[in-house]
Amino acid sequence: MAIEFPDHLIELERSAWAEIQRGELTVDTARAVHEGIAKFAAEAGFARLDVEMGLKRAVRHPDPELAA
């Protein structure tokens, strides 16, 4: 089952990933992503780890077939 992530959570992870790639990840960005993941997982009834891993996969390794 694929998790449908809200746009704001995707954008938070994209920002964090960009900062990581530049070597500039801030505590504030990391905290915002972590809190967003925890809140979404609790509200949607998913395990936090499943949300975190799925979100990272969606942002860092997107499926090219879905982007077409």
N, CA, C and O atoms as a Maestro MAE file, in Angstrom:
{
 s_m_m2io_version
 :::
 2.0.0
}

f_m_ct {
 s_m_title
 :::
 protein
 m_atom[272] {
  # First column is atom index #
  i_m_mmod_type
  r_m_x_coord
  r_m_y_coord
  r_m_z_coord
  i_m_residue_number
  s_m_chain_name
  s_m_pdb_residue_name
  s_m_pdb_atom_name
  i_m_atomic_number
  :::
  1 25 0.842 -1.179 0.000 1 A "MET " " N  " 7
  2 3 0.000 0.000 0.000 1 A "MET " " CA " 6
  3 2 0.891 1.247 0.000 1 A "MET " " C  " 6
  4 15 1.732 1.422 0.881 1 A "MET " " O  " 8
  5 25 0.696 2.088 -0.977 2 A "ALA " " N  " 7
  6 3 1.452 3.332 -1.063 2 A "ALA " " CA " 6
  7 2 0.793 4.385 -0.188 2 A "ALA " " C  " 6
  8 15 -0.433 4.480 -0.118 2 A "ALA " " O  " 8
  9 25 1.612 5.160 0.466 3 A "ILE " " N  " 7
  10 3 1.116 6.241 1.316 3 A "ILE " " CA " 6
  11 2 1.011 7.501 0.469 3 A "ILE " " C  " 6
  12 15 1.942 7.847 -0.259 3 A "ILE " " O  " 8
  13 25 -0.112 8.179 0.565 4 A "GLU " " N  " 7
  14 3 -0.300 9.460 -0.119 4 A "GLU " " CA " 6
  15 2 0.132 10.565 0.836 4 A "GLU " " C  " 6
  16 15 -0.550 10.855 1.819 4 A "GLU " " O  " 8
  17 25 1.265 11.172 0.537 5 A "PHE " " N  " 7
  18 3 1.806 12.214 1.407 5 A "PHE " " CA " 6
  19 2 1.213 13.569 1.056 5 A "PHE " " C  " 6
  20 15 1.035 13.883 -0.121 5 A "PHE " " O  " 8
  21 25 0.906 14.373 2.067 6 A "PRO " " N  " 7
  22 3 0.421 15.733 1.793 6 A "PRO " " CA " 6
  23 2 1.546 16.572 1.182 6 A "PRO " " C  " 6
  24 15 2.724 16.340 1.452 6 A "PRO " " O  " 8
  25 25 1.172 17.533 0.369 7 A "ASP " " N  " 7
  26 3 2.150 18.375 -0.327 7 A "ASP " " CA " 6
  27 2 3.123 19.053 0.628 7 A "ASP " " C  " 6
  28 15 4.318 19.134 0.342 7 A "ASP " " O  " 8
  29 25 2.621 19.540 1.760 8 A "HIS " " N  " 7
  30 3 3.516 20.254 2.678 8 A "HIS " " CA " 6
  31 2 4.609 19.351 3.236 8 A "HIS " " C  " 6
  32 15 5.718 19.811 3.506 8 A "HIS " " O  " 8
  33 25 4.302 18.074 3.408 9 A "LEU " " N  " 7
  34 3 5.299 17.136 3.916 9 A "LEU " " CA " 6
  35 2 6.338 16.821 2.849 9 A "LEU " " C  " 6
  36 15 7.525 16.697 3.153 9 A "LEU " " O  " 8
  37 25 5.904 16.692 1.618 10 A "ILE " " N  " 7
  38 3 6.831 16.492 0.497 10 A "ILE " " CA " 6
  39 2 7.780 17.688 0.399 10 A "ILE " " C  " 6
  40 15 8.986 17.515 0.224 10 A "ILE " " O  " 8
  41 25 7.238 18.886 0.512 11 A "GLU " " N  " 7
  42 3 8.071 20.090 0.408 11 A "GLU " " CA " 6
  43 2 9.067 20.188 1.565 11 A "GLU " " C  " 6
  44 15 10.209 20.599 1.360 11 A "GLU " " O  " 8
  45 25 8.653 19.819 2.766 12 A "LEU " " N  " 7
  46 3 9.585 19.808 3.893 12 A "LEU " " CA " 6
  47 2 10.743 18.861 3.633 12 A "LEU " " C  " 6
  48 15 11.900 19.215 3.861 12 A "LEU " " O  " 8
  49 25 10.444 17.668 3.159 13 A "GLU " " N  " 7
  50 3 11.500 16.686 2.883 13 A "GLU " " CA " 6
  51 2 12.383 17.143 1.734 13 A "GLU " " C  " 6
  52 15 13.595 16.932 1.769 13 A "GLU " " O  " 8
  53 25 11.798 17.767 0.715 14 A "ARG " " N  " 7
  54 3 12.617 18.294 -0.391 14 A "ARG " " CA " 6
  55 2 13.591 19.357 0.107 14 A "ARG " " C  " 6
  56 15 14.751 19.388 -0.305 14 A "ARG " " O  " 8
  57 25 13.119 20.220 0.986 15 A "SER " " N  " 7
  58 3 13.993 21.250 1.553 15 A "SER " " CA " 6
  59 2 15.127 20.617 2.356 15 A "SER " " C  " 6
  60 15 16.286 21.015 2.235 15 A "SER " " O  " 8
  61 25 14.781 19.634 3.172 16 A "ALA " " N  " 7
  62 3 15.799 18.955 3.976 16 A "ALA " " CA " 6
  63 2 16.804 18.242 3.081 16 A "ALA " " C  " 6
  64 15 18.008 18.310 3.332 16 A "ALA " " O  " 8
  65 25 16.336 17.567 2.052 17 A "TRP " " N  " 7
  66 3 17.224 16.836 1.148 17 A "TRP " " CA " 6
  67 2 18.163 17.799 0.422 17 A "TRP " " C  " 6
  68 15 19.344 17.495 0.249 17 A "TRP " " O  " 8
  69 25 17.658 18.942 0.002 18 A "ALA " " N  " 7
  70 3 18.504 19.947 -0.650 18 A "ALA " " CA " 6
  71 2 19.575 20.445 0.318 18 A "ALA " " C  " 6
  72 15 20.734 20.604 -0.065 18 A "ALA " " O  " 8
  73 25 19.191 20.689 1.563 19 A "GLU " " N  " 7
  74 3 20.159 21.134 2.568 19 A "GLU " " CA " 6
  75 2 21.200 20.053 2.838 19 A "GLU " " C  " 6
  76 15 22.384 20.357 2.984 19 A "GLU " " O  " 8
  77 25 20.773 18.806 2.907 20 A "ILE " " N  " 7
  78 3 21.704 17.692 3.125 20 A "ILE " " CA " 6
  79 2 22.714 17.633 1.983 20 A "ILE " " C  " 6
  80 15 23.911 17.479 2.223 20 A "ILE " " O  " 8
  81 25 22.246 17.752 0.763 21 A "GLN " " N  " 7
  82 3 23.141 17.664 -0.386 21 A "GLN " " CA " 6
  83 2 24.147 18.811 -0.412 21 A "GLN " " C  " 6
  84 15 25.255 18.648 -0.923 21 A "GLN " " O  " 8
  85 25 23.777 19.959 0.128 22 A "ARG " " N  " 7
  86 3 24.696 21.102 0.192 22 A "ARG " " CA " 6
  87 2 25.561 21.054 1.452 22 A "ARG " " C  " 6
  88 15 26.462 21.876 1.619 22 A "ARG " " O  " 8
  89 25 25.287 20.096 2.338 23 A "GLY " " N  " 7
  90 3 25.997 20.024 3.607 23 A "GLY " " CA " 6
  91 2 25.588 21.119 4.573 23 A "GLY " " C  " 6
  92 15 26.390 21.567 5.393 23 A "GLY " " O  " 8
  93 25 24.324 21.552 4.473 24 A "GLU " " N  " 7
  94 3 23.848 22.684 5.272 24 A "GLU " " CA " 6
  95 2 22.559 22.380 6.032 24 A "GLU " " C  " 6
  96 15 21.791 23.297 6.322 24 A "GLU " " O  " 8
  97 25 22.309 21.127 6.355 25 A "LEU " " N  " 7
  98 3 21.071 20.804 7.070 25 A "LEU " " CA " 6
  99 2 21.068 21.482 8.432 25 A "LEU " " C  " 6
  100 15 22.019 21.359 9.204 25 A "LEU " " O  " 8
  101 25 19.991 22.195 8.714 26 A "THR " " N  " 7
  102 3 19.870 22.871 10.002 26 A "THR " " CA " 6
  103 2 19.019 22.040 10.952 26 A "THR " " C  " 6
  104 15 18.231 21.192 10.533 26 A "THR " " O  " 8
  105 25 19.196 22.299 12.213 27 A "VAL " " N  " 7
  106 3 18.391 21.631 13.238 27 A "VAL " " CA " 6
  107 2 16.916 21.976 13.038 27 A "VAL " " C  " 6
  108 15 16.049 21.115 13.191 27 A "VAL " " O  " 8
  109 25 16.634 23.220 12.701 28 A "ASP " " N  " 7
  110 3 15.247 23.641 12.508 28 A "ASP " " CA " 6
  111 2 14.581 22.874 11.371 28 A "ASP " " C  " 6
  112 15 13.431 22.454 11.495 28 A "ASP " " O  " 8
  113 25 15.293 22.693 10.271 29 A "THR " " N  " 7
  114 3 14.726 21.945 9.145 29 A "THR " " CA " 6
  115 2 14.520 20.493 9.523 29 A "THR " " C  " 6
  116 15 13.458 19.927 9.262 29 A "THR " " O  " 8
  117 25 15.525 19.883 10.137 30 A "ALA " " N  " 7
  118 3 15.417 18.483 10.545 30 A "ALA " " CA " 6
  119 2 14.256 18.290 11.520 30 A "ALA " " C  " 6
  120 15 13.509 17.316 11.422 30 A "ALA " " O  " 8
  121 25 14.112 19.217 12.452 31 A "ARG " " N  " 7
  122 3 13.030 19.135 13.442 31 A "ARG " " CA " 6
  123 2 11.666 19.269 12.762 31 A "ARG " " C  " 6
  124 15 10.729 18.545 13.099 31 A "ARG " " O  " 8
  125 25 11.557 20.188 11.814 32 A "ALA " " N  " 7
  126 3 10.284 20.394 11.114 32 A "ALA " " CA " 6
  127 2 9.869 19.134 10.362 32 A "ALA " " C  " 6
  128 15 8.695 18.762 10.368 32 A "ALA " " O  " 8
  129 25 10.822 18.482 9.719 33 A "VAL " " N  " 7
  130 3 10.511 17.244 8.997 33 A "VAL " " CA " 6
  131 2 10.095 16.158 9.984 33 A "VAL " " C  " 6
  132 15 9.088 15.478 9.783 33 A "VAL " " O  " 8
  133 25 10.866 16.002 11.038 34 A "HIS " " N  " 7
  134 3 10.564 14.970 12.038 34 A "HIS " " CA " 6
  135 2 9.168 15.179 12.642 34 A "HIS " " C  " 6
  136 15 8.385 14.235 12.757 34 A "HIS " " O  " 8
  137 25 8.873 16.404 13.020 35 A "GLU " " N  " 7
  138 3 7.567 16.690 13.617 35 A "GLU " " CA " 6
  139 2 6.436 16.499 12.609 35 A "GLU " " C  " 6
  140 15 5.362 16.009 12.959 35 A "GLU " " O  " 8
  141 25 6.681 16.886 11.360 36 A "GLY " " N  " 7
  142 3 5.674 16.688 10.315 36 A "GLY " " CA " 6
  143 2 5.383 15.217 10.078 36 A "GLY " " C  " 6
  144 15 4.229 14.817 9.919 36 A "GLY " " O  " 8
  145 25 6.444 14.418 10.056 37 A "ILE " " N  " 7
  146 3 6.282 12.976 9.873 37 A "ILE " " CA " 6
  147 2 5.505 12.380 11.038 37 A "ILE " " C  " 6
  148 15 4.567 11.610 10.830 37 A "ILE " " O  " 8
  149 25 5.886 12.727 12.252 38 A "ALA " " N  " 7
  150 3 5.224 12.180 13.442 38 A "ALA " " CA " 6
  151 2 3.745 12.554 13.473 38 A "ALA " " C  " 6
  152 15 2.895 11.716 13.771 38 A "ALA " " O  " 8
  153 25 3.444 13.804 13.168 39 A "LYS " " N  " 7
  154 3 2.054 14.257 13.179 39 A "LYS " " CA " 6
  155 2 1.228 13.539 12.111 39 A "LYS " " C  " 6
  156 15 0.130 13.056 12.384 39 A "LYS " " O  " 8
  157 25 1.769 13.476 10.894 40 A "PHE " " N  " 7
  158 3 1.049 12.806 9.816 40 A "PHE " " CA " 6
  159 2 0.831 11.333 10.135 40 A "PHE " " C  " 6
  160 15 -0.264 10.807 9.934 40 A "PHE " " O  " 8
  161 25 1.869 10.669 10.632 41 A "ALA " " N  " 7
  162 3 1.751 9.241 10.961 41 A "ALA " " CA " 6
  163 2 0.668 9.008 12.005 41 A "ALA " " C  " 6
  164 15 -0.142 8.090 11.872 41 A "ALA " " O  " 8
  165 25 0.652 9.831 13.030 42 A "ALA " " N  " 7
  166 3 -0.350 9.679 14.097 42 A "ALA " " CA " 6
  167 2 -1.756 9.928 13.577 42 A "ALA " " C  " 6
  168 15 -2.680 9.177 13.891 42 A "ALA " " O  " 8
  169 25 -1.922 10.975 12.785 43 A "GLU " " N  " 7
  170 3 -3.246 11.314 12.266 43 A "GLU " " CA " 6
  171 2 -3.758 10.292 11.251 43 A "GLU " " C  " 6
  172 15 -4.952 9.997 11.207 43 A "GLU " " O  " 8
  173 25 -2.847 9.753 10.435 44 A "ALA " " N  " 7
  174 3 -3.250 8.834 9.367 44 A "ALA " " CA " 6
  175 2 -3.256 7.375 9.820 44 A "ALA " " C  " 6
  176 15 -3.743 6.501 9.102 44 A "ALA " " O  " 8
  177 25 -2.712 7.112 11.014 45 A "GLY " " N  " 7
  178 3 -2.710 5.751 11.533 45 A "GLY " " CA " 6
  179 2 -1.618 4.864 10.958 45 A "GLY " " C  " 6
  180 15 -1.767 3.643 10.910 45 A "GLY " " O  " 8
  181 25 -0.519 5.474 10.519 46 A "PHE " " N  " 7
  182 3 0.620 4.718 9.994 46 A "PHE " " CA " 6
  183 2 1.725 4.699 11.041 46 A "PHE " " C  " 6
  184 15 1.776 5.553 11.926 46 A "PHE " " O  " 8
  185 25 2.609 3.712 10.927 47 A "ALA " " N  " 7
  186 3 3.807 3.692 11.765 47 A "ALA " " CA " 6
  187 2 4.724 4.832 11.314 47 A "ALA " " C  " 6
  188 15 4.891 5.066 10.117 47 A "ALA " " O  " 8
  189 25 5.314 5.536 12.280 48 A "ARG " " N  " 7
  190 3 6.182 6.664 11.952 48 A "ARG " " CA " 6
  191 2 7.319 6.238 11.035 48 A "ARG " " C  " 6
  192 15 7.650 6.955 10.091 48 A "ARG " " O  " 8
  193 25 7.917 5.091 11.297 49 A "LEU " " N  " 7
  194 3 9.033 4.619 10.474 49 A "LEU " " CA " 6
  195 2 8.594 4.377 9.032 49 A "LEU " " C  " 6
  196 15 9.336 4.700 8.105 49 A "LEU " " O  " 8
  197 25 7.417 3.822 8.828 50 A "ASP " " N  " 7
  198 3 6.909 3.593 7.474 50 A "ASP " " CA " 6
  199 2 6.715 4.914 6.732 50 A "ASP " " C  " 6
  200 15 7.013 5.018 5.542 50 A "ASP " " O  " 8
  201 25 6.214 5.916 7.444 51 A "VAL " " N  " 7
  202 3 6.021 7.230 6.834 51 A "VAL " " CA " 6
  203 2 7.373 7.837 6.478 51 A "VAL " " C  " 6
  204 15 7.565 8.338 5.371 51 A "VAL " " O  " 8
  205 25 8.306 7.788 7.423 52 A "GLU " " N  " 7
  206 3 9.621 8.387 7.174 52 A "GLU " " CA " 6
  207 2 10.324 7.730 5.997 52 A "GLU " " C  " 6
  208 15 10.842 8.423 5.122 52 A "GLU " " O  " 8
  209 25 10.350 6.422 5.964 53 A "MET " " N  " 7
  210 3 11.043 5.723 4.876 53 A "MET " " CA " 6
  211 2 10.336 5.938 3.535 53 A "MET " " C  " 6
  212 15 10.991 6.125 2.510 53 A "MET " " O  " 8
  213 25 9.017 5.910 3.544 54 A "GLY " " N  " 7
  214 3 8.272 6.144 2.316 54 A "GLY " " CA " 6
  215 2 8.456 7.552 1.784 54 A "GLY " " C  " 6
  216 15 8.562 7.754 0.574 54 A "GLY " " O  " 8
  217 25 8.494 8.527 2.682 55 A "LEU " " N  " 7
  218 3 8.686 9.915 2.280 55 A "LEU " " CA " 6
  219 2 10.073 10.116 1.688 55 A "LEU " " C  " 6
  220 15 10.221 10.761 0.649 55 A "LEU " " O  " 8
  221 25 11.084 9.570 2.342 56 A "LYS " " N  " 7
  222 3 12.454 9.682 1.818 56 A "LYS " " CA " 6
  223 2 12.552 9.025 0.443 56 A "LYS " " C  " 6
  224 15 13.171 9.572 -0.471 56 A "LYS " " O  " 8
  225 25 11.946 7.863 0.304 57 A "ARG " " N  " 7
  226 3 11.972 7.161 -0.988 57 A "ARG " " CA " 6
  227 2 11.280 8.000 -2.059 57 A "ARG " " C  " 6
  228 15 11.782 8.114 -3.177 57 A "ARG " " O  " 8
  229 25 10.148 8.580 -1.731 58 A "ALA " " N  " 7
  230 3 9.384 9.370 -2.699 58 A "ALA " " CA " 6
  231 2 10.152 10.609 -3.161 58 A "ALA " " C  " 6
  232 15 10.084 10.984 -4.331 58 A "ALA " " O  " 8
  233 25 10.883 11.243 -2.236 59 A "VAL " " N  " 7
  234 3 11.606 12.472 -2.571 59 A "VAL " " CA " 6
  235 2 12.969 12.170 -3.170 59 A "VAL " " C  " 6
  236 15 13.362 12.791 -4.158 59 A "VAL " " O  " 8
  237 25 13.689 11.235 -2.591 60 A "ARG " " N  " 7
  238 3 15.075 10.989 -3.000 60 A "ARG " " CA " 6
  239 2 15.208 10.011 -4.159 60 A "ARG " " C  " 6
  240 15 16.190 10.060 -4.899 60 A "ARG " " O  " 8
  241 25 14.243 9.135 -4.321 61 A "HIS " " N  " 7
  242 3 14.298 8.119 -5.375 61 A "HIS " " CA " 6
  243 2 12.925 7.977 -6.037 61 A "HIS " " C  " 6
  244 15 12.315 6.909 -5.987 61 A "HIS " " O  " 8
  245 25 12.441 9.061 -6.656 62 A "PRO " " N  " 7
  246 3 11.097 9.006 -7.229 62 A "PRO " " CA " 6
  247 2 10.995 7.984 -8.370 62 A "PRO " " C  " 6
  248 15 11.964 7.737 -9.088 62 A "PRO " " O  " 8
  249 25 9.833 7.414 -8.515 63 A "ASP " " N  " 7
  250 3 9.571 6.461 -9.575 63 A "ASP " " CA " 6
  251 2 9.397 7.238 -10.887 63 A "ASP " " C  " 6
  252 15 8.447 8.010 -11.020 63 A "ASP " " O  " 8
  253 25 10.308 7.042 -11.863 64 A "PRO " " N  " 7
  254 3 10.220 7.820 -13.116 64 A "PRO " " CA " 6
  255 2 8.928 7.572 -13.870 64 A "PRO " " C  " 6
  256 15 8.472 8.455 -14.597 64 A "PRO " " O  " 8
  257 25 8.321 6.399 -13.724 65 A "GLU " " N  " 7
  258 3 7.068 6.105 -14.423 65 A "GLU " " CA " 6
  259 2 5.920 6.949 -13.885 65 A "GLU " " C  " 6
  260 15 5.009 7.309 -14.631 65 A "GLU " " O  " 8
  261 25 5.960 7.270 -12.581 66 A "LEU " " N  " 7
  262 3 4.906 8.082 -11.993 66 A "LEU " " CA " 6
  263 2 5.045 9.558 -12.376 66 A "LEU " " C  " 6
  264 15 4.059 10.296 -12.380 66 A "LEU " " O  " 8
  265 25 6.255 9.979 -12.693 67 A "ALA " " N  " 7
  266 3 6.506 11.379 -13.047 67 A "ALA " " CA " 6
  267 2 6.094 11.683 -14.482 67 A "ALA " " C  " 6
  268 15 5.938 12.848 -14.847 67 A "ALA " " O  " 8
  269 25 5.916 10.654 -15.295 68 A "ALA " " N  " 7
  270 3 5.572 10.847 -16.718 68 A "ALA " " CA " 6
  271 2 4.129 11.208 -16.911 68 A "ALA " " C  " 6
  272 15 3.687 11.402 -18.044 68 A "ALA " " O  " 8
  :::
 }
 m_bond[271] {
  # First column is bond index #
  i_m_from
  i_m_to
  i_m_order
  :::
  1 1 2 1
  2 2 3 1
  3 3 4 2
  4 3 5 1
  5 5 6 1
  6 6 7 1
  7 7 8 2
  8 7 9 1
  9 9 10 1
  10 10 11 1
  11 11 12 2
  12 11 13 1
  13 13 14 1
  14 14 15 1
  15 15 16 2
  16 15 17 1
  17 17 18 1
  18 18 19 1
  19 19 20 2
  20 19 21 1
  21 21 22 1
  22 22 23 1
  23 23 24 2
  24 23 25 1
  25 25 26 1
  26 26 27 1
  27 27 28 2
  28 27 29 1
  29 29 30 1
  30 30 31 1
  31 31 32 2
  32 31 33 1
  33 33 34 1
  34 34 35 1
  35 35 36 2
  36 35 37 1
  37 37 38 1
  38 38 39 1
  39 39 40 2
  40 39 41 1
  41 41 42 1
  42 42 43 1
  43 43 44 2
  44 43 45 1
  45 45 46 1
  46 46 47 1
  47 47 48 2
  48 47 49 1
  49 49 50 1
  50 50 51 1
  51 51 52 2
  52 51 53 1
  53 53 54 1
  54 54 55 1
  55 55 56 2
  56 55 57 1
  57 57 58 1
  58 58 59 1
  59 59 60 2
  60 59 61 1
  61 61 62 1
  62 62 63 1
  63 63 64 2
  64 63 65 1
  65 65 66 1
  66 66 67 1
  67 67 68 2
  68 67 69 1
  69 69 70 1
  70 70 71 1
  71 71 72 2
  72 71 73 1
  73 73 74 1
  74 74 75 1
  75 75 76 2
  76 75 77 1
  77 77 78 1
  78 78 79 1
  79 79 80 2
  80 79 81 1
  81 81 82 1
  82 82 83 1
  83 83 84 2
  84 83 85 1
  85 85 86 1
  86 86 87 1
  87 87 88 2
  88 87 89 1
  89 89 90 1
  90 90 91 1
  91 91 92 2
  92 91 93 1
  93 93 94 1
  94 94 95 1
  95 95 96 2
  96 95 97 1
  97 97 98 1
  98 98 99 1
  99 99 100 2
  100 99 101 1
  101 101 102 1
  102 102 103 1
  103 103 104 2
  104 103 105 1
  105 105 106 1
  106 106 107 1
  107 107 108 2
  108 107 109 1
  109 109 110 1
  110 110 111 1
  111 111 112 2
  112 111 113 1
  113 113 114 1
  114 114 115 1
  115 115 116 2
  116 115 117 1
  117 117 118 1
  118 118 119 1
  119 119 120 2
  120 119 121 1
  121 121 122 1
  122 122 123 1
  123 123 124 2
  124 123 125 1
  125 125 126 1
  126 126 127 1
  127 127 128 2
  128 127 129 1
  129 129 130 1
  130 130 131 1
  131 131 132 2
  132 131 133 1
  133 133 134 1
  134 134 135 1
  135 135 136 2
  136 135 137 1
  137 137 138 1
  138 138 139 1
  139 139 140 2
  140 139 141 1
  141 141 142 1
  142 142 143 1
  143 143 144 2
  144 143 145 1
  145 145 146 1
  146 146 147 1
  147 147 148 2
  148 147 149 1
  149 149 150 1
  150 150 151 1
  151 151 152 2
  152 151 153 1
  153 153 154 1
  154 154 155 1
  155 155 156 2
  156 155 157 1
  157 157 158 1
  158 158 159 1
  159 159 160 2
  160 159 161 1
  161 161 162 1
  162 162 163 1
  163 163 164 2
  164 163 165 1
  165 165 166 1
  166 166 167 1
  167 167 168 2
  168 167 169 1
  169 169 170 1
  170 170 171 1
  171 171 172 2
  172 171 173 1
  173 173 174 1
  174 174 175 1
  175 175 176 2
  176 175 177 1
  177 177 178 1
  178 178 179 1
  179 179 180 2
  180 179 181 1
  181 181 182 1
  182 182 183 1
  183 183 184 2
  184 183 185 1
  185 185 186 1
  186 186 187 1
  187 187 188 2
  188 187 189 1
  189 189 190 1
  190 190 191 1
  191 191 192 2
  192 191 193 1
  193 193 194 1
  194 194 195 1
  195 195 196 2
  196 195 197 1
  197 197 198 1
  198 198 199 1
  199 199 200 2
  200 199 201 1
  201 201 202 1
  202 202 203 1
  203 203 204 2
  204 203 205 1
  205 205 206 1
  206 206 207 1
  207 207 208 2
  208 207 209 1
  209 209 210 1
  210 210 211 1
  211 211 212 2
  212 211 213 1
  213 213 214 1
  214 214 215 1
  215 215 216 2
  216 215 217 1
  217 217 218 1
  218 218 219 1
  219 219 220 2
  220 219 221 1
  221 221 222 1
  222 222 223 1
  223 223 224 2
  224 223 225 1
  225 225 226 1
  226 226 227 1
  227 227 228 2
  228 227 229 1
  229 229 230 1
  230 230 231 1
  231 231 232 2
  232 231 233 1
  233 233 234 1
  234 234 235 1
  235 235 236 2
  236 235 237 1
  237 237 238 1
  238 238 239 1
  239 239 240 2
  240 239 241 1
  241 241 242 1
  242 242 243 1
  243 243 244 2
  244 243 245 1
  245 245 246 1
  246 246 247 1
  247 247 248 2
  248 247 249 1
  249 249 250 1
  250 250 251 1
  251 251 252 2
  252 251 253 1
  253 253 254 1
  254 254 255 1
  255 255 256 2
  256 255 257 1
  257 257 258 1
  258 258 259 1
  259 259 260 2
  260 259 261 1
  261 261 262 1
  262 262 263 1
  263 263 264 2
  264 263 265 1
  265 265 266 1
  266 266 267 1
  267 267 268 2
  268 267 269 1
  269 269 270 1
  270 270 271 1
  271 271 272 2
  :::
 }
}
